[in-house]
Short mmCIF file of C-alpha atoms and ligand atoms in Angstrom, two decimals:
data_model
loop_
_atom_site.label_atom_id
_atom_site.label_comp_id
_atom_site.label_asym_id
_atom_site.label_seq_id
_atom_site.Cartn_x
_atom_site.Cartn_y
_atom_site.Cartn_z
CA MET D 1 120.12 -18.47 60.48
CA LEU D 2 117.21 -18.84 58.31
CA ASN D 3 115.15 -19.69 61.38
CA VAL D 4 116.81 -16.95 63.50
CA TYR D 5 115.48 -14.33 60.62
CA ALA D 6 112.33 -15.88 60.42
CA ASP D 7 111.80 -15.77 64.32
CA PHE D 8 113.00 -12.29 64.03
CA CYS D 9 110.32 -10.98 61.66
CA GLU D 10 107.64 -12.67 63.22
CA LYS D 11 108.43 -11.75 66.99
CA TYR D 12 109.68 -8.46 66.52
CA LEU D 13 108.42 -7.02 62.89
CA ALA D 14 104.96 -8.87 63.32
CA MET D 15 105.77 -9.80 59.90
CA PRO D 16 104.36 -13.51 58.61
CA VAL D 17 107.28 -15.13 56.37
CA VAL D 18 107.27 -18.28 54.70
CA LYS D 19 110.36 -20.05 55.09
CA GLY D 20 111.62 -22.25 51.97
CA ARG D 21 114.24 -22.75 49.42
CA LYS D 22 114.67 -20.80 45.96
CA THR D 23 114.68 -23.13 42.69
CA ASP D 24 117.96 -23.58 40.63
CA SER D 25 117.48 -20.75 38.93
CA ASP D 26 116.56 -18.18 41.06
CA LYS D 27 119.33 -19.16 43.52
CA PHE D 28 122.32 -17.50 44.29
CA ALA D 29 125.34 -17.68 41.18
CA GLY D 30 127.50 -20.61 42.78
CA ALA D 31 125.40 -21.96 45.68
CA GLU D 32 124.48 -25.31 45.95
CA THR D 33 121.25 -24.05 47.87
CA THR D 34 119.76 -20.82 48.71
CA TYR D 35 117.02 -20.83 51.53
CA CYS D 36 114.93 -17.76 51.78
CA ILE D 37 111.91 -16.06 53.82
CA GLU D 38 109.41 -14.91 51.55
CA ALA D 39 106.77 -11.98 52.81
CA LEU D 40 104.04 -10.44 51.25
CA MET D 41 103.56 -6.82 50.97
CA HIS D 42 99.88 -5.04 51.92
CA ASP D 43 99.56 -4.46 47.86
CA GLY D 44 100.20 -8.12 47.29
CA LYS D 45 104.05 -8.07 46.19
CA ALA D 46 106.04 -10.66 47.50
CA LEU D 47 109.53 -9.23 49.12
CA GLN D 48 112.44 -11.98 49.90
CA ALA D 49 113.30 -10.55 53.10
CA GLY D 50 115.83 -12.82 53.87
CA THR D 51 118.49 -15.36 52.61
CA SER D 52 120.86 -17.81 53.63
CA HIS D 53 123.14 -19.88 51.31
CA TYR D 54 125.43 -23.02 51.38
CA PHE D 55 128.22 -22.98 49.05
CA GLY D 56 129.63 -26.52 49.48
CA ASP D 57 133.50 -25.73 48.56
CA GLY D 58 132.97 -24.20 45.51
CA PHE D 59 134.21 -20.91 46.39
CA ALA D 60 136.87 -22.18 48.85
CA LYS D 61 138.13 -23.77 45.68
CA ALA D 62 137.70 -21.35 43.00
CA PHE D 63 139.41 -18.92 45.45
CA ASP D 64 142.02 -21.49 46.86
CA ILE D 65 141.08 -21.25 50.53
CA MET D 66 142.07 -23.92 52.64
CA TYR D 67 142.65 -24.73 56.42
CA THR D 68 144.72 -27.43 58.05
CA ASP D 69 142.20 -30.08 59.70
CA LYS D 70 142.58 -32.04 62.86
CA GLU D 71 144.70 -35.02 60.83
CA ASN D 72 147.05 -31.88 59.80
CA LYS D 73 145.64 -32.30 56.43
CA LYS D 74 145.06 -28.93 53.98
CA VAL D 75 141.47 -29.24 52.88
CA TYR D 76 138.57 -26.69 51.77
CA PRO D 77 136.16 -25.54 54.19
CA HIS D 78 132.43 -25.65 53.17
CA GLN D 79 130.87 -22.46 53.57
CA THR D 80 127.64 -20.51 54.24
CA SER D 81 126.53 -17.10 53.52
CA TRP D 82 123.67 -15.25 54.86
CA GLY D 83 122.03 -12.01 55.65
CA VAL D 84 119.31 -9.52 56.03
CA THR D 85 119.42 -6.01 54.92
CA THR D 86 117.88 -2.66 55.59
CA ARG D 87 115.40 -3.85 53.04
CA LEU D 88 113.81 -5.10 56.12
CA ILE D 89 113.06 -1.69 56.74
CA GLY D 90 111.03 -1.29 53.40
CA ALA D 91 109.23 -4.52 54.32
CA VAL D 92 108.00 -2.82 57.76
CA ILE D 93 106.53 -0.09 55.87
CA MET D 94 104.94 -1.97 53.12
CA THR D 95 103.43 -4.45 55.53
CA HIS D 96 101.76 -2.38 58.08
CA GLY D 97 101.73 1.18 56.70
CA ASP D 98 98.46 2.56 55.78
CA ASN D 99 96.99 6.14 53.90
CA ASN D 100 97.89 7.71 57.27
CA GLY D 101 101.55 7.12 57.14
CA LEU D 102 104.04 4.55 59.33
CA VAL D 103 102.79 2.13 61.65
CA LEU D 104 105.70 0.83 63.39
CA PRO D 105 106.04 -2.57 65.32
CA PRO D 106 106.39 -1.78 69.31
CA ALA D 107 109.83 -3.56 69.14
CA VAL D 108 111.45 -1.40 66.91
CA ALA D 109 109.44 1.75 67.37
CA PRO D 110 112.19 4.83 68.46
CA ILE D 111 108.60 6.49 70.20
CA GLN D 112 106.70 3.78 71.66
CA ALA D 113 104.33 5.94 73.11
CA VAL D 114 103.65 9.66 72.90
CA ILE D 115 101.73 11.87 75.71
CA VAL D 116 99.96 14.54 74.33
CA PRO D 117 98.97 17.31 76.66
CA ILE D 118 95.40 18.73 76.22
CA GLN D 119 94.94 22.36 77.44
CA GLN D 120 98.49 21.91 78.60
CA PHE D 121 98.70 25.55 79.40
CA LYS D 122 96.09 24.59 82.50
CA GLU D 123 97.91 24.03 86.02
CA GLY D 124 98.98 20.62 86.56
CA VAL D 125 98.30 19.10 82.88
CA LEU D 126 101.98 19.17 81.85
CA GLU D 127 103.20 17.93 85.41
CA LYS D 128 100.67 15.18 84.96
CA ALA D 129 101.82 14.32 81.02
CA ASN D 130 105.44 14.39 83.07
CA GLU D 131 104.44 12.22 85.99
CA ILE D 132 103.02 9.61 83.54
CA ALA D 133 106.09 9.89 81.37
CA ASP D 134 108.41 9.21 84.28
CA ALA D 135 106.18 6.03 84.99
CA LEU D 136 106.24 4.57 81.90
CA ARG D 137 109.99 5.24 81.80
CA ALA D 138 110.58 3.32 84.83
CA ALA D 139 109.14 0.50 83.34
CA GLY D 140 111.11 0.66 80.18
CA ILE D 141 109.13 2.22 77.89
CA ARG D 142 110.45 4.36 75.08
CA VAL D 143 108.13 7.55 75.49
CA LYS D 144 108.06 11.50 74.94
CA VAL D 145 105.96 13.98 76.02
CA ASP D 146 105.11 16.80 73.27
CA ASP D 147 105.14 19.94 75.16
CA SER D 148 105.32 22.24 71.78
CA ASP D 149 103.24 24.71 70.83
CA ASN D 150 101.37 23.03 68.08
CA SER D 151 97.91 22.06 68.63
CA PRO D 152 96.54 18.26 69.52
CA GLY D 153 94.92 17.86 66.01
CA TRP D 154 98.32 18.96 64.68
CA LYS D 155 100.48 16.48 67.33
CA PHE D 156 97.96 13.47 66.82
CA ALA D 157 98.39 13.58 62.95
CA GLU D 158 102.32 14.09 63.18
CA TYR D 159 102.80 10.59 65.51
CA GLU D 160 100.31 9.02 63.47
CA MET D 161 102.48 9.60 60.37
CA LYS D 162 105.42 8.75 62.29
CA GLY D 163 103.57 5.42 63.24
CA VAL D 164 104.15 5.50 67.04
CA PRO D 165 102.09 2.15 68.30
CA VAL D 166 100.15 4.01 71.11
CA ARG D 167 99.10 7.78 71.99
CA ILE D 168 98.21 9.02 75.64
CA GLU D 169 96.13 12.14 75.90
CA ILE D 170 95.84 13.80 78.86
CA GLY D 171 93.44 16.86 79.93
CA PRO D 172 92.13 18.58 83.22
CA LYS D 173 88.66 16.42 82.44
CA ASP D 174 91.18 13.50 82.71
CA ILE D 175 93.27 14.24 85.78
CA GLU D 176 89.72 15.16 87.80
CA GLN D 177 88.48 11.57 86.72
CA ASP D 178 92.55 10.43 87.12
CA GLN D 179 92.18 8.73 83.93
CA CYS D 180 93.67 9.25 80.66
CA VAL D 181 93.16 8.21 76.97
CA ILE D 182 94.90 5.46 75.04
CA VAL D 183 94.66 5.53 71.33
CA MET D 184 96.37 2.41 69.33
CA ARG D 185 98.15 3.75 66.17
CA HIS D 186 97.04 0.34 64.05
CA ASN D 187 93.04 0.17 64.78
CA ARG D 188 92.59 3.59 66.07
CA GLN D 189 90.70 2.08 68.98
CA LYS D 190 90.50 4.54 71.48
CA ASP D 191 90.04 3.63 75.65
CA PHE D 192 89.75 5.69 78.48
CA VAL D 193 92.17 3.76 81.23
CA SER D 194 92.73 4.87 85.06
CA LEU D 195 95.92 6.57 85.75
CA GLU D 196 96.90 3.60 88.63
CA GLY D 197 98.99 1.09 86.99
CA ILE D 198 99.60 3.23 83.78
CA ALA D 199 102.85 1.53 82.99
CA ASP D 200 101.21 -2.01 82.81
CA THR D 201 98.10 -0.74 80.98
CA VAL D 202 100.72 0.43 78.25
CA LYS D 203 102.75 -2.61 78.11
CA ALA D 204 99.62 -4.52 77.38
CA LYS D 205 98.44 -2.18 74.80
CA LEU D 206 101.82 -2.37 73.02
CA ASP D 207 101.58 -6.07 72.89
CA GLU D 208 98.05 -5.95 72.09
CA VAL D 209 99.63 -3.61 68.79
CA ASN D 210 102.19 -6.05 67.90
CA ARG D 211 99.54 -9.28 68.02
CA GLY D 212 97.02 -7.06 66.18
CA LEU D 213 99.54 -6.26 63.24
CA TYR D 214 101.06 -9.76 63.02
CA GLN D 215 97.28 -11.08 62.77
CA ALA D 216 96.31 -8.18 59.90
CA ALA D 217 99.72 -9.18 58.01
CA LEU D 218 98.57 -12.64 58.47
CA GLU D 219 95.23 -12.11 57.23
CA ASN D 220 96.22 -9.88 54.27
CA ARG D 221 98.48 -12.79 53.15
CA GLU D 222 95.61 -15.75 53.36
CA ARG D 223 93.19 -13.27 51.86
CA ARG D 224 95.84 -12.96 48.99
CA THR D 225 97.05 -16.56 48.65
CA TYR D 226 95.12 -18.51 45.91
CA ARG D 227 95.61 -22.39 45.49
CA CYS D 228 95.46 -22.97 41.51
CA THR D 229 95.70 -26.20 39.31
CA SER D 230 95.96 -24.77 35.75
CA MET D 231 97.24 -21.94 33.99
CA GLU D 232 93.66 -20.07 33.57
CA GLU D 233 92.80 -20.51 37.31
CA ILE D 234 96.22 -18.66 38.22
CA ASN D 235 95.20 -15.60 35.48
CA GLU D 236 91.53 -15.54 37.04
CA ALA D 237 92.98 -15.68 40.72
CA LEU D 238 94.82 -12.55 39.78
CA LYS D 239 92.26 -10.50 38.70
CA ALA D 240 91.19 -10.17 42.19
CA GLY D 241 94.78 -8.31 42.98
CA ASP D 242 98.36 -9.68 43.23
CA GLY D 243 98.91 -11.95 45.76
CA PHE D 244 100.56 -15.42 46.42
CA VAL D 245 100.04 -18.26 44.54
CA LYS D 246 100.64 -21.73 45.30
CA ALA D 247 100.98 -23.90 42.43
CA MET D 248 102.39 -27.61 41.30
CA TRP D 249 105.53 -27.57 39.52
CA CYS D 250 107.83 -30.30 37.74
CA GLY D 251 111.05 -29.25 38.37
CA ASP D 252 111.76 -27.79 34.53
CA GLU D 253 113.09 -24.05 34.53
CA ALA D 254 110.75 -23.55 31.12
CA CYS D 255 107.90 -24.09 32.75
CA GLU D 256 109.03 -21.43 35.52
CA ASP D 257 109.66 -19.19 32.57
CA LYS D 258 106.70 -20.10 30.95
CA VAL D 259 104.12 -19.41 34.19
CA LYS D 260 105.78 -15.96 34.28
CA GLU D 261 105.58 -15.32 30.88
CA GLU D 262 102.04 -16.09 30.82
CA THR D 263 100.67 -15.10 34.22
CA GLY D 264 103.19 -12.47 35.21
CA VAL D 265 104.08 -14.45 38.64
CA GLY D 266 107.37 -15.78 39.15
CA SER D 267 108.78 -18.72 41.26
CA ARG D 268 109.43 -17.30 44.83
CA CYS D 269 110.29 -20.20 47.10
CA ILE D 270 109.74 -23.90 47.53
CA PRO D 271 108.55 -23.99 50.76
CA PHE D 272 109.37 -26.29 53.60
CA GLU D 273 105.52 -26.76 54.08
CA GLN D 274 104.43 -28.52 51.39
CA GLU D 275 101.16 -29.36 50.07
CA THR D 276 99.60 -31.67 47.07
CA LEU D 277 97.58 -29.29 45.02
CA SER D 278 97.51 -31.93 42.21
CA ASP D 279 99.96 -34.66 40.66
CA VAL D 280 100.98 -32.61 37.86
CA CYS D 281 102.85 -29.66 36.97
CA VAL D 282 100.32 -26.32 36.57
CA CYS D 283 102.34 -25.71 33.55
CA CYS D 284 103.18 -29.06 31.28
CA GLY D 285 101.07 -31.42 32.82
CA LYS D 286 103.88 -33.63 33.51
CA PRO D 287 104.28 -34.99 36.94
CA ALA D 288 104.74 -32.64 39.73
CA LYS D 289 107.74 -32.60 41.91
CA ALA D 290 106.77 -29.96 44.23
CA MET D 291 104.44 -27.18 45.30
CA LEU D 292 105.87 -23.25 44.54
CA TYR D 293 104.93 -20.16 45.78
CA TRP D 294 104.44 -17.83 42.99
CA GLY D 295 104.63 -14.10 43.10
CA LYS D 296 104.94 -10.50 41.86
CA ALA D 297 108.25 -9.33 43.18
CA TYR D 298 109.56 -5.99 44.52
ZN1 ZN R 1 106.34 -28.24 34.26
#
């Protein structure tokens, strides 16, 4: 299930995640193992975005749950438990949002493209706007034409705040030249494009937004991931801002506690993708058992 969650986060929410296992002190109470995906938010804080637990037969025994196996014997089942929750909505907001409001990945945006008619009282403008909308709808794009009385400037700000991935502007001058303006929400890039094949163009733009969001989130995470081999290095690195710390660990819970106490970052997970930064625990200097991701949690 963890891979399903990771895939969903990366492909549909444009949010890179680290896959790993929780330390014993951090795992779900009663579970044998807890797996998780960890994401780094825009501000450098870590968010556990989904979990998957292996219970063994502990819970089955505790609650006396049994089934009859193929040899007709009563046995305890081995159980799993997994979930992602509405906290993923928070993750999307905090990963991609900026000072102007939401920035939604196209796959989950209720409106993927908004059409803002310019000088909509002029003949033919609204008709053209609706024509474009029909073409986009026919191609499966979720689109809205805002023909309210609000000014274009007001509408631009409104849909930026709501995080609509792509805005299309169409006015009398554009119609004369058989073109429209497309603006992408995440980087505000503005392009004049032909009305011919507009649905394909908008689809390509939505893909571009998705890639752009993922890339920006990944770059933010890379920039804020610090490789440290001593407590001093951790404290020094975090002066640049919150983020993930990669550091070696001996496996002792006391060291987890001490790192948190002295640097403010707690253990997030033992990533499946391991690196060897040094042979010894960042805290006690004893032989290291694994590399951990550390961070400040939401
Ligand atoms: Zn240690």
